[in-house]
Amino acid sequence: MMFANLKTTVGKEMFWRHALGTALVAQGLGHELGVKGAEEIYLAGLLHDVGILVNGVLFAEEFGDVLEEAKQKKVPVEEVEKSILGFSHAESGRILAELWRLPVDLSEVIEYHCQPQDQKPPSDITLLVHTADLTCQKLGLGYGYELASDDASSLTRIWEPLCVRFPMAQAFNEETYNHLLIHLVSEADILADHVFTPTMATKRDVHCDSHSR
Ligand SMILES: [Fe+2]
Ligand SMILES: [Fe+2]
């Protein structure tokens, strides 16, 4: 697996659960809102935070402080990265994306996923990944803490920008989009459990096998 032999201050399982969650929620949103390109949306969601790995590997000590402060303040990581590191994971992610020669569309999602308004104009995929990212961080599939609800992370403020871009988003009311977002995250959570706890399943299977013989 990517970065498997490198030490990072971010738990690998936590990182990939958030990546998988963001990928699935973004893809689910794209489906609901009639956006084409399900594979591209999924891949962008999966790789959006690759800069977190870069920062966690190359600046392990400082990034440990970043995570600690973000957790205490319940704010997104990028809000603290700037003051401690001087740059965000979106910036280091973009550099890695270019080194890897990822497609430009994908590199731009990585660069702008924290602040889609800086992309001129924001792409559909950037908006979906941004929304899915915040939703996951708000509903327990983030980096070990939930964002405070008094900032821009409430589900209403997460949903509203979608209505400007995607006409189909306007058909949802507060109850239906809350339901959709919670449903998408819980489905992703179940799949993440399935993906990240194979050892438990294997142990159970072995145990059952030994009893059935
Ligand atoms: Fe991010
Ligand atoms: Fe993220």
GROMACS .gro file of C-alpha atoms and ligand atoms in nm:
model
  215
    1MET     CA    1   0.000   0.000   0.000
    2MET     CA    2   0.107   0.360  -0.061
    3PHE     CA    3   0.349   0.482   0.209
    4ALA     CA    4   0.325   0.143   0.381
    5ASN     CA    5   0.685   0.149   0.501
    6LEU     CA    6   0.688   0.506   0.618
    7LYS     CA    7   0.611   0.626   0.965
    8THR     CA    8   0.350   0.896   0.982
    9THR     CA    9   0.184   1.081   1.265
   10VAL     CA   10  -0.153   1.002   1.111
   11GLY     CA   11  -0.285   0.655   1.176
   12LYS     CA   12  -0.293   0.476   0.841
   13GLU     CA   13  -0.629   0.317   0.908
   14MET     CA   14  -0.780   0.652   1.010
   15PHE     CA   15  -0.633   0.813   0.698
   16TRP     CA   16  -0.769   0.551   0.460
   17ARG     CA   17  -1.109   0.533   0.633
   18HIS     CA   18  -1.146   0.908   0.574
   19ALA     CA   19  -1.022   0.871   0.216
   20LEU     CA   20  -1.261   0.585   0.142
   21GLY     CA   21  -1.545   0.767   0.317
   22THR     CA   22  -1.489   1.084   0.117
   23ALA     CA   23  -1.467   0.884  -0.207
   24LEU     CA   24  -1.793   0.700  -0.143
   25VAL     CA   25  -1.986   1.002  -0.016
   26ALA     CA   26  -1.866   1.216  -0.310
   27GLN     CA   27  -1.964   0.942  -0.553
   28GLY     CA   28  -2.304   0.898  -0.385
   29LEU     CA   29  -2.365   1.272  -0.400
   30GLY     CA   30  -2.265   1.279  -0.766
   31HIS     CA   31  -2.515   1.005  -0.836
   32GLU     CA   32  -2.795   1.187  -0.649
   33LEU     CA   33  -2.721   1.518  -0.822
   34GLY     CA   34  -2.685   1.380  -1.174
   35VAL     CA   35  -2.312   1.448  -1.210
   36LYS     CA   36  -2.130   1.230  -1.464
   37GLY     CA   37  -1.792   1.066  -1.405
   38ALA     CA   38  -1.846   0.834  -1.109
   39GLU     CA   39  -1.495   0.682  -1.138
   40GLU     CA   40  -1.321   1.020  -1.149
   41ILE     CA   41  -1.523   1.141  -0.851
   42TYR     CA   42  -1.432   0.829  -0.655
   43LEU     CA   43  -1.061   0.855  -0.734
   44ALA     CA   44  -1.053   1.226  -0.648
   45GLY     CA   45  -1.220   1.153  -0.314
   46LEU     CA   46  -0.974   0.875  -0.241
   47LEU     CA   47  -0.669   1.093  -0.312
   48HIS     CA   48  -0.790   1.436  -0.198
   49ASP     CA   49  -0.588   1.433   0.126
   50VAL     CA   50  -0.269   1.277  -0.005
   51GLY     CA   51  -0.092   1.591   0.120
   52ILE     CA   52  -0.177   1.482   0.475
   53LEU     CA   53   0.052   1.184   0.422
   54VAL     CA   54   0.322   1.408   0.278
   55ASN     CA   55   0.307   1.640   0.580
   56GLY     CA   56   0.277   1.353   0.827
   57VAL     CA   57   0.583   1.181   0.679
   58LEU     CA   58   0.812   1.474   0.602
   59PHE     CA   59   0.719   1.699   0.895
   60ALA     CA   60   0.613   1.438   1.147
   61GLU     CA   61   0.674   1.635   1.465
   62GLU     CA   62   0.516   1.960   1.349
   63PHE     CA   63   0.225   1.777   1.193
   64GLY     CA   64   0.166   1.596   1.523
   65ASP     CA   65   0.123   1.941   1.679
   66VAL     CA   66  -0.109   2.041   1.394
   67LEU     CA   67  -0.336   1.744   1.455
   68GLU     CA   68  -0.338   1.800   1.829
   69GLU     CA   69  -0.435   2.165   1.796
   70ALA     CA   70  -0.697   2.095   1.527
   71LYS     CA   71  -0.846   1.829   1.752
   72GLN     CA   72  -0.858   2.061   2.052
   73LYS     CA   73  -1.017   2.343   1.853
   74LYS     CA   74  -1.236   2.103   1.649
   75VAL     CA   75  -1.142   2.283   1.328
   76PRO     CA   76  -1.023   2.145   0.992
   77VAL     CA   77  -0.653   2.053   0.981
   78GLU     CA   78  -0.572   2.317   0.716
   79GLU     CA   79  -0.670   2.598   0.952
   80VAL     CA   80  -0.383   2.501   1.183
   81GLU     CA   81  -0.131   2.389   0.920
   82LYS     CA   82  -0.082   2.742   0.794
   83SER     CA   83   0.025   2.875   1.134
   84ILE     CA   84   0.247   2.581   1.232
   85LEU     CA   85   0.387   2.461   0.897
   86GLY     CA   86   0.331   2.768   0.683
   87PHE     CA   87   0.149   2.568   0.416
   88SER     CA   88  -0.142   2.329   0.394
   89HIS     CA   89  -0.179   1.966   0.290
   90ALA     CA   90  -0.363   2.093  -0.016
   91GLU     CA   91  -0.042   2.262  -0.131
   92SER     CA   92   0.189   1.969  -0.057
   93GLY     CA   93  -0.068   1.734  -0.209
   94ARG     CA   94  -0.066   1.934  -0.530
   95ILE     CA   95   0.314   1.911  -0.549
   96LEU     CA   96   0.301   1.533  -0.501
   97ALA     CA   97   0.024   1.507  -0.761
   98GLU     CA   98   0.248   1.683  -1.010
   99LEU     CA   99   0.545   1.462  -0.925
  100TRP     CA  100   0.320   1.162  -0.984
  101ARG     CA  101   0.199   1.322  -1.309
  102LEU     CA  102  -0.164   1.280  -1.210
  103PRO     CA  103  -0.419   1.426  -1.453
  104VAL     CA  104  -0.463   1.803  -1.414
  105ASP     CA  105  -0.831   1.769  -1.312
  106LEU     CA  106  -0.732   1.540  -1.028
  107SER     CA  107  -0.439   1.757  -0.917
  108GLU     CA  108  -0.673   2.055  -0.902
  109VAL     CA  109  -0.919   1.872  -0.677
  110ILE     CA  110  -0.629   1.795  -0.444
  111GLU     CA  111  -0.518   2.159  -0.449
  112TYR     CA  112  -0.859   2.319  -0.407
  113HIS     CA  113  -1.059   2.069  -0.202
  114CYS     CA  114  -1.031   2.282   0.114
  115GLN     CA  115  -1.129   2.605  -0.061
  116PRO     CA  116  -1.311   2.535  -0.387
  117GLN     CA  117  -1.384   2.906  -0.430
  118ASP     CA  118  -1.016   2.960  -0.513
  119GLN     CA  119  -1.046   2.742  -0.823
  120LYS     CA  120  -1.164   2.957  -1.114
  121PRO     CA  121  -1.421   2.824  -1.167
  122PRO     CA  122  -1.459   2.540  -0.914
  123SER     CA  123  -1.507   2.210  -1.093
  124ASP     CA  124  -1.804   1.986  -1.020
  125ILE     CA  125  -1.572   1.723  -0.877
  126THR     CA  126  -1.394   1.970  -0.648
  127LEU     CA  127  -1.731   2.080  -0.508
  128LEU     CA  128  -1.846   1.722  -0.452
  129VAL     CA  129  -1.520   1.620  -0.285
  130HIS     CA  130  -1.522   1.934  -0.067
  131THR     CA  131  -1.877   1.857   0.045
  132ALA     CA  132  -1.804   1.490   0.107
  133ASP     CA  133  -1.484   1.578   0.296
  134LEU     CA  134  -1.662   1.814   0.536
  135THR     CA  135  -1.953   1.573   0.575
  136CYS     CA  136  -1.719   1.290   0.673
  137GLN     CA  137  -1.531   1.515   0.915
  138LYS     CA  138  -1.860   1.630   1.063
  139LEU     CA  139  -2.007   1.282   1.103
  140GLY     CA  140  -1.721   1.081   1.250
  141LEU     CA  141  -1.517   0.973   0.947
  142GLY     CA  142  -1.248   1.236   0.987
  143TYR     CA  143  -0.922   1.248   1.176
  144GLY     CA  144  -1.033   1.130   1.518
  145TYR     CA  145  -1.259   1.422   1.610
  146GLU     CA  146  -1.576   1.587   1.483
  147LEU     CA  147  -1.574   1.945   1.361
  148ALA     CA  148  -1.742   2.194   1.591
  149SER     CA  149  -2.100   2.258   1.486
  150ASP     CA  150  -2.084   2.635   1.525
  151ASP     CA  151  -1.856   2.685   1.225
  152ALA     CA  152  -1.910   2.633   0.854
  153SER     CA  153  -1.933   2.259   0.905
  154SER     CA  154  -2.301   2.228   0.993
  155LEU     CA  155  -2.483   2.011   0.741
  156THR     CA  156  -2.696   2.303   0.622
  157ARG     CA  157  -2.391   2.514   0.543
  158ILE     CA  158  -2.227   2.212   0.387
  159TRP     CA  159  -2.526   2.152   0.160
  160GLU     CA  160  -2.617   2.505   0.055
  161PRO     CA  161  -2.328   2.565  -0.190
  162LEU     CA  162  -2.436   2.256  -0.385
  163CYS     CA  163  -2.771   2.423  -0.463
  164VAL     CA  164  -2.594   2.702  -0.650
  165ARG     CA  165  -2.417   2.460  -0.886
  166PHE     CA  166  -2.647   2.159  -0.908
  167PRO     CA  167  -3.017   2.225  -0.976
  168MET     CA  168  -3.107   1.878  -0.844
  169ALA     CA  169  -2.974   1.977  -0.501
  170GLN     CA  170  -3.254   2.231  -0.472
  171ALA     CA  171  -3.512   1.952  -0.458
  172PHE     CA  172  -3.380   1.850  -0.116
  173ASN     CA  173  -3.501   2.009   0.206
  174GLU     CA  174  -3.321   2.007   0.539
  175GLU     CA  175  -3.472   1.677   0.642
  176THR     CA  176  -3.397   1.498   0.315
  177TYR     CA  177  -3.040   1.620   0.273
  178ASN     CA  178  -2.961   1.543   0.637
  179HIS     CA  179  -3.097   1.196   0.581
  180LEU     CA  180  -2.899   1.152   0.259
  181LEU     CA  181  -2.567   1.270   0.406
  182ILE     CA  182  -2.605   1.061   0.723
  183HIS     CA  183  -2.702   0.759   0.512
  184LEU     CA  184  -2.403   0.798   0.278
  185VAL     CA  185  -2.158   0.828   0.567
  186SER     CA  186  -2.303   0.530   0.753
  187GLU     CA  187  -2.284   0.316   0.437
  188ALA     CA  188  -1.920   0.423   0.393
  189ASP     CA  189  -1.852   0.345   0.758
  190ILE     CA  190  -1.988  -0.007   0.717
  191LEU     CA  191  -1.775  -0.067   0.409
  192ALA     CA  192  -1.470   0.075   0.586
  193ASP     CA  193  -1.529  -0.168   0.875
  194HIS     CA  194  -1.540  -0.447   0.621
  195VAL     CA  195  -1.223  -0.332   0.446
  196PHE     CA  196  -1.017  -0.251   0.754
  197THR     CA  197  -1.100  -0.537   0.989
  198PRO     CA  198  -1.027  -0.846   0.778
  199THR     CA  199  -0.820  -0.999   1.057
  200MET     CA  200  -1.123  -1.018   1.283
  201ALA     CA  201  -1.329  -1.180   1.007
  202THR     CA  202  -1.045  -1.421   0.935
  203LYS     CA  203  -1.010  -1.513   1.303
  204ARG     CA  204  -1.384  -1.573   1.327
  205ASP     CA  205  -1.381  -1.790   1.016
  206VAL     CA  206  -1.089  -1.993   1.145
  207HIS     CA  207  -1.263  -2.031   1.481
  208CYS     CA  208  -1.588  -2.144   1.316
  209ASP     CA  209  -1.399  -2.382   1.087
  210SER     CA  210  -1.219  -2.546   1.376
  211HIS     CA  211  -1.553  -2.603   1.550
  212SER     CA  212  -1.727  -2.742   1.245
  213ARG     CA  213  -1.465  -3.006   1.186
  214FE      FE  214  -0.812   1.791   0.324
  215FE      FE  215  -1.024   1.529   0.392
   0.00000   0.00000   0.00000
